[in-house]
mmCIF file of C-alpha atoms in Angstrom:
data_model
loop_
_atom_site.group_PDB
_atom_site.id
_atom_site.type_symbol
_atom_site.label_atom_id
_atom_site.label_comp_id
_atom_site.label_asym_id
_atom_site.label_seq_id
_atom_site.Cartn_x
_atom_site.Cartn_y
_atom_site.Cartn_z
ATOM 1 C CA ASP A 1 -11.079 8.186 -4.621
ATOM 2 C CA THR A 2 -7.568 8.225 -4.458
ATOM 3 C CA GLY A 3 -7.108 8.950 -8.305
ATOM 4 C CA VAL A 4 -5.209 5.838 -9.363
ATOM 5 C CA SER A 5 -6.930 4.067 -11.776
ATOM 6 C CA GLN A 6 -6.833 -0.081 -12.403
ATOM 7 C CA ASN A 7 -8.631 -2.038 -14.760
ATOM 8 C CA PRO A 8 -9.738 -4.539 -15.103
ATOM 9 C CA ARG A 9 -10.975 -4.791 -11.719
ATOM 10 C CA HIS A 10 -11.609 -8.490 -11.777
ATOM 11 C CA LYS A 11 -10.094 -10.965 -14.162
ATOM 12 C CA ILE A 12 -10.867 -14.778 -14.131
ATOM 13 C CA THR A 13 -8.442 -16.722 -16.581
ATOM 14 C CA LYS A 14 -7.409 -20.206 -17.233
ATOM 15 C CA ARG A 15 -4.079 -21.743 -16.040
ATOM 16 C CA GLY A 16 -1.466 -20.805 -18.906
ATOM 17 C CA GLN A 17 -3.215 -18.106 -20.402
ATOM 18 C CA ASN A 18 -1.894 -14.422 -20.374
ATOM 19 C CA VAL A 19 -3.331 -11.508 -18.545
ATOM 20 C CA THR A 20 -2.609 -7.616 -18.715
ATOM 21 C CA PHE A 21 -3.464 -5.237 -16.241
ATOM 22 C CA ARG A 22 -3.360 -1.533 -16.802
ATOM 23 C CA CYS A 23 -2.713 1.364 -14.426
ATOM 24 C CA ASP A 24 -3.482 4.788 -14.733
ATOM 25 C CA PRO A 25 -1.523 6.922 -12.046
ATOM 26 C CA ILE A 26 -2.475 10.176 -10.466
ATOM 27 C CA SER A 27 -1.950 12.864 -13.390
ATOM 28 C CA GLU A 28 1.794 14.160 -12.987
ATOM 29 C CA HIS A 29 3.120 11.579 -10.305
ATOM 30 C CA ASN A 30 6.389 10.498 -11.513
ATOM 31 C CA ARG A 31 6.687 7.260 -9.587
ATOM 32 C CA LEU A 32 4.556 4.138 -10.067
ATOM 33 C CA TYR A 33 4.714 0.954 -8.326
ATOM 34 C CA TRP A 34 3.307 -2.554 -8.511
ATOM 35 C CA TYR A 35 2.487 -4.558 -5.472
ATOM 36 C CA ARG A 36 0.802 -7.912 -5.185
ATOM 37 C CA GLN A 37 -1.651 -8.997 -2.176
ATOM 38 C CA THR A 38 -3.105 -12.276 -1.153
ATOM 39 C CA LEU A 39 -5.665 -13.079 1.319
ATOM 40 C CA GLY A 40 -4.819 -12.383 4.720
ATOM 41 C CA GLN A 41 -1.579 -10.517 3.856
ATOM 42 C CA GLY A 42 -0.142 -7.422 3.438
ATOM 43 C CA PRO A 43 0.923 -5.746 0.032
ATOM 44 C CA GLU A 44 4.309 -6.921 -1.263
ATOM 45 C CA PHE A 45 6.357 -5.025 -3.549
ATOM 46 C CA LEU A 46 6.675 -5.901 -6.974
ATOM 47 C CA THR A 47 8.412 -3.114 -9.151
ATOM 48 C CA TYR A 48 9.024 0.497 -9.388
ATOM 49 C CA PHE A 49 9.129 3.225 -12.214
ATOM 50 C CA GLN A 50 10.426 6.604 -12.246
ATOM 51 C CA ASN A 51 9.105 7.937 -15.352
ATOM 52 C CA GLU A 52 9.427 5.295 -17.912
ATOM 53 C CA ALA A 53 12.469 3.885 -16.236
ATOM 54 C CA GLN A 54 12.050 0.481 -14.379
ATOM 55 C CA LEU A 55 14.415 1.079 -11.448
ATOM 56 C CA GLU A 56 13.552 -1.955 -9.132
ATOM 57 C CA LYS A 57 12.133 -5.171 -9.203
ATOM 58 C CA SER A 58 11.352 -7.554 -6.510
ATOM 59 C CA ARG A 59 12.701 -11.133 -6.708
ATOM 60 C CA LEU A 60 8.876 -11.890 -6.553
ATOM 61 C CA LEU A 61 8.429 -10.726 -10.210
ATOM 62 C CA SER A 62 9.479 -13.822 -11.896
ATOM 63 C CA ASP A 63 10.262 -14.222 -15.499
ATOM 64 C CA ARG A 64 6.736 -14.802 -16.564
ATOM 65 C CA PHE A 65 5.999 -11.224 -15.336
ATOM 66 C CA SER A 66 6.820 -8.062 -17.170
ATOM 67 C CA ALA A 67 6.015 -4.523 -16.553
ATOM 68 C CA GLU A 68 6.024 -1.470 -18.607
ATOM 69 C CA ARG A 69 5.705 2.408 -18.313
ATOM 70 C CA PRO A 70 6.442 3.378 -22.073
ATOM 71 C CA LYS A 71 5.680 6.953 -22.037
ATOM 72 C CA GLY A 72 6.132 7.597 -18.239
ATOM 73 C CA SER A 73 2.242 7.614 -17.713
ATOM 74 C CA PHE A 74 0.090 4.518 -17.594
ATOM 75 C CA SER A 75 1.560 1.172 -16.817
ATOM 76 C CA THR A 76 0.914 -2.393 -17.644
ATOM 77 C CA LEU A 77 1.799 -5.551 -15.752
ATOM 78 C CA GLU A 78 1.508 -8.751 -18.019
ATOM 79 C CA ILE A 79 1.770 -12.161 -16.412
ATOM 80 C CA GLN A 80 2.507 -14.929 -18.853
ATOM 81 C CA ARG A 81 1.300 -18.553 -18.613
ATOM 82 C CA THR A 82 -0.558 -17.702 -15.654
ATOM 83 C CA GLU A 83 -0.192 -20.396 -12.658
ATOM 84 C CA GLN A 84 -2.819 -21.003 -9.619
ATOM 85 C CA GLY A 85 -0.020 -19.276 -7.538
ATOM 86 C CA ASP A 86 -0.611 -16.131 -9.218
ATOM 87 C CA SER A 87 -4.209 -15.561 -7.869
ATOM 88 C CA ALA A 88 -4.187 -12.203 -6.106
ATOM 89 C CA MET A 89 -4.970 -8.786 -6.031
ATOM 90 C CA TYR A 90 -2.605 -6.603 -8.091
ATOM 91 C CA LEU A 91 -2.248 -3.036 -6.795
ATOM 92 C CA CYS A 92 -0.785 -0.077 -8.450
ATOM 93 C CA ALA A 93 0.226 3.069 -6.636
ATOM 94 C CA SER A 94 1.872 6.355 -7.458
ATOM 95 C CA SER A 95 3.655 9.341 -5.933
ATOM 96 C CA SER A 96 5.426 12.448 -6.819
ATOM 97 C CA THR A 97 8.860 13.626 -5.912
ATOM 98 C CA GLY A 98 7.930 16.753 -3.596
ATOM 99 C CA GLY A 99 4.837 19.043 -4.336
ATOM 100 C CA THR A 100 1.906 19.456 -1.953
ATOM 101 C CA SER A 101 1.610 15.558 -1.843
ATOM 102 C CA GLY A 102 5.151 15.112 -0.865
ATOM 103 C CA ASN A 103 6.184 11.629 -1.658
ATOM 104 C CA THR A 104 2.847 10.249 -0.076
ATOM 105 C CA ILE A 105 2.116 6.962 -1.963
ATOM 106 C CA TYR A 106 -1.406 6.339 -3.204
ATOM 107 C CA PHE A 107 -2.632 3.068 -4.112
ATOM 108 C CA GLY A 108 -5.607 2.155 -6.694
ATOM 109 C CA GLU A 109 -8.482 -0.147 -6.036
ATOM 110 C CA GLY A 110 -6.562 -3.134 -7.213
ATOM 111 C CA SER A 111 -7.214 -5.768 -9.800
ATOM 112 C CA TRP A 112 -8.081 -9.054 -8.713
ATOM 113 C CA LEU A 113 -7.008 -12.106 -10.651
ATOM 114 C CA THR A 114 -8.151 -15.428 -10.352
ATOM 115 C CA VAL A 115 -6.446 -18.462 -12.198
ATOM 116 C CA VAL A 116 -8.643 -21.604 -12.544
ATOM 117 C CA LEU B 1 13.932 -0.890 6.421
ATOM 118 C CA ALA B 2 12.752 -0.516 9.867
ATOM 119 C CA LYS B 3 10.116 -3.383 10.658
ATOM 120 C CA THR B 4 7.161 -2.652 12.757
ATOM 121 C CA THR B 5 4.995 -4.560 15.189
ATOM 122 C CA GLN B 6 1.445 -3.966 15.634
ATOM 123 C CA PRO B 7 -1.469 -5.829 17.472
ATOM 124 C CA ILE B 8 -2.754 -8.411 15.189
ATOM 125 C CA SER B 9 -6.361 -7.465 16.088
ATOM 126 C CA MET B 10 -8.316 -5.032 17.939
ATOM 127 C CA ASP B 11 -12.352 -4.803 19.026
ATOM 128 C CA SER B 12 -14.032 -1.596 19.843
ATOM 129 C CA TYR B 13 -17.646 -0.193 19.885
ATOM 130 C CA GLU B 14 -19.352 2.878 18.028
ATOM 131 C CA GLY B 15 -18.609 6.301 19.502
ATOM 132 C CA GLN B 16 -15.150 5.257 21.221
ATOM 133 C CA GLU B 17 -11.573 6.334 20.647
ATOM 134 C CA VAL B 18 -9.428 3.699 19.138
ATOM 135 C CA ASN B 19 -5.670 4.111 19.724
ATOM 136 C CA ILE B 20 -3.233 1.571 17.803
ATOM 137 C CA THR B 21 0.059 1.474 18.674
ATOM 138 C CA CYS B 22 2.851 0.362 16.590
ATOM 139 C CA SER B 23 6.391 -0.463 17.615
ATOM 140 C CA HIS B 24 9.416 0.544 15.347
ATOM 141 C CA ASN B 25 12.722 0.033 17.524
ATOM 142 C CA ASN B 26 15.095 0.440 14.401
ATOM 143 C CA ILE B 27 13.520 3.577 12.776
ATOM 144 C CA ALA B 28 16.166 5.341 11.104
ATOM 145 C CA THR B 29 16.974 9.248 11.275
ATOM 146 C CA ASN B 30 15.282 9.799 7.846
ATOM 147 C CA ASP B 31 12.265 7.477 8.404
ATOM 148 C CA TYR B 32 8.555 8.580 8.657
ATOM 149 C CA ILE B 33 5.925 6.876 9.823
ATOM 150 C CA THR B 34 2.773 6.195 7.575
ATOM 151 C CA TRP B 35 -0.325 4.711 8.446
ATOM 152 C CA TYR B 36 -2.773 3.137 5.688
ATOM 153 C CA GLN B 37 -6.436 1.595 6.024
ATOM 154 C CA GLN B 38 -7.661 -1.099 4.068
ATOM 155 C CA PHE B 39 -11.051 -2.412 3.571
ATOM 156 C CA PRO B 40 -11.837 -5.873 2.144
ATOM 157 C CA SER B 41 -11.037 -6.037 -1.678
ATOM 158 C CA GLN B 42 -9.987 -2.368 -2.073
ATOM 159 C CA GLY B 43 -6.443 -0.708 -2.113
ATOM 160 C CA PRO B 44 -4.867 0.820 1.152
ATOM 161 C CA ARG B 45 -6.039 4.186 1.538
ATOM 162 C CA PHE B 46 -3.476 6.905 3.151
ATOM 163 C CA ILE B 47 -4.620 7.928 6.583
ATOM 164 C CA ILE B 48 -1.880 10.149 8.125
ATOM 165 C CA GLN B 49 1.963 10.359 8.193
ATOM 166 C CA GLY B 50 4.308 12.056 10.390
ATOM 167 C CA TYR B 51 7.780 12.378 11.414
ATOM 168 C CA LYS B 52 7.671 13.492 15.037
ATOM 169 C CA THR B 53 5.527 14.924 17.847
ATOM 170 C CA LYS B 54 1.789 14.975 16.798
ATOM 171 C CA VAL B 55 0.167 14.825 13.343
ATOM 172 C CA THR B 56 -3.637 15.596 13.276
ATOM 173 C CA ASN B 57 -5.895 15.596 9.796
ATOM 174 C CA GLU B 58 -9.620 15.297 9.271
ATOM 175 C CA VAL B 59 -9.426 11.623 10.115
ATOM 176 C CA ALA B 60 -6.905 10.806 12.533
ATOM 177 C CA SER B 61 -4.226 11.978 14.939
ATOM 178 C CA LEU B 62 -0.705 10.367 15.034
ATOM 179 C CA PHE B 63 1.350 10.484 18.333
ATOM 180 C CA ILE B 64 5.003 10.285 18.014
ATOM 181 C CA PRO B 65 7.507 10.176 21.093
ATOM 182 C CA ALA B 66 10.741 12.183 21.040
ATOM 183 C CA ASP B 67 12.738 8.468 20.821
ATOM 184 C CA ARG B 68 10.303 7.746 17.782
ATOM 185 C CA LYS B 69 10.669 3.988 18.702
ATOM 186 C CA SER B 70 6.664 3.826 18.627
ATOM 187 C CA SER B 71 3.851 5.850 17.325
ATOM 188 C CA THR B 72 0.173 5.818 18.065
ATOM 189 C CA LEU B 73 -2.671 6.175 15.514
ATOM 190 C CA SER B 74 -5.742 7.678 17.328
ATOM 191 C CA LEU B 75 -9.064 7.364 15.756
ATOM 192 C CA PRO B 76 -11.740 9.642 17.452
ATOM 193 C CA ARG B 77 -15.180 8.308 17.637
ATOM 194 C CA VAL B 78 -15.296 5.071 15.577
ATOM 195 C CA SER B 79 -18.156 4.251 13.446
ATOM 196 C CA LEU B 80 -19.021 0.485 12.150
ATOM 197 C CA SER B 81 -17.243 1.794 8.561
ATOM 198 C CA ASP B 82 -13.952 2.285 10.273
ATOM 199 C CA THR B 83 -13.759 -1.592 10.602
ATOM 200 C CA ALA B 84 -11.076 -2.323 8.571
ATOM 201 C CA VAL B 85 -7.167 -3.213 8.532
ATOM 202 C CA TYR B 86 -4.797 -0.827 9.571
ATOM 203 C CA TYR B 87 -1.221 -0.722 8.384
ATOM 204 C CA CYS B 88 1.899 1.011 10.078
ATOM 205 C CA LEU B 89 5.003 1.589 8.092
ATOM 206 C CA VAL B 90 8.311 3.382 8.508
ATOM 207 C CA GLY B 91 10.634 4.269 5.606
ATOM 208 C CA ASP B 92 12.326 7.200 4.106
ATOM 209 C CA MET B 93 10.337 9.478 1.906
ATOM 210 C CA GLY B 94 12.166 8.657 -1.109
ATOM 211 C CA ASN B 95 14.061 11.767 -1.489
ATOM 212 C CA THR B 96 17.431 9.844 -1.771
ATOM 213 C CA GLY B 97 15.619 7.066 -4.033
ATOM 214 C CA PHE B 98 12.517 5.330 -4.406
ATOM 215 C CA GLN B 99 10.295 4.457 -1.355
ATOM 216 C CA LYS B 100 9.446 0.834 -0.915
ATOM 217 C CA LEU B 101 6.680 0.243 1.254
ATOM 218 C CA VAL B 102 7.011 -3.031 3.596
ATOM 219 C CA PHE B 103 3.619 -3.953 4.722
ATOM 220 C CA GLY B 104 3.138 -6.345 7.898
ATOM 221 C CA THR B 105 0.053 -8.058 8.503
ATOM 222 C CA GLY B 106 -1.548 -5.035 10.030
ATOM 223 C CA THR B 107 -4.197 -4.635 12.712
ATOM 224 C CA ARG B 108 -7.849 -5.894 12.002
ATOM 225 C CA LEU B 109 -10.200 -3.199 13.879
ATOM 226 C CA LEU B 110 -13.635 -4.323 14.708
ATOM 227 C CA VAL B 111 -16.063 -1.907 15.337
ATOM 228 C CA SER B 112 -19.284 -3.291 16.761
ATOM 229 C CA PRO B 113 -22.583 -1.404 17.603
#
C-alpha cells in the first residue's frame, strides 16, 4: 500500500458522458502527477502539479481533459465528452521534495475507465 | 530524458535469482536509475533507486557500473508472486524541476513452478 488513493477504481461510461476521477496523494506530498496507461504499454505522463499549481501538461491532455488540485491536497481529473479512445487506466502519483522519501514517485492503484 | 532499453521478456523458475539488465547509454550526470514493478490492473510499485555502485533493500539489489550506462536489477530467489512487468527508468530527482518519468514497455518476467 503506497498510500496514494484513487477512486473510483473502475468506471464504465457511455460515449459522450463526462467522468471524474479523484486522487488523494500521500500526506504532505507536494507534487502530484497523472499518468495514463493502455493495455500492453507503459504509463504515459499527462500532467503535473506542485502544490496547487499545474506546471506541466502533456500534449496527450486534450481540451476535453482537465485536472485540478484546488487546495494543494487532493486532485481531480475530469474527462468531458468521453470517447472510446479514452478507455485506459488513469494513474495518480505523488512525491515530495526532499524528506525521508526523497523525490521518489509513488503511484496509486489506478482508475480503470471503459467507454462503451 | 535518457532512453532505456531492456529485454521484452524473461522466464525463470521459483527459487532462482533473476537479473534484469537495462541499458541507458545517454544517462546524464544528474540522472538516477529507478525500477518499478507492476502487476496486472495495479499501479507501478517502487522497487529500488540508485545513482552509482550498489544499492540493496529488502526486495532487490541494484548494480550500477562506474560508467552508469547500464544497470542490473537483481531479484534473489524469485517466487511465483514476482511474475510482473519491471520498468527501468532514468531521470533527475526533480531537484531542479519536476520529475517526469518516461516508461518504456518494460520487461515481463514470468516465474514458473
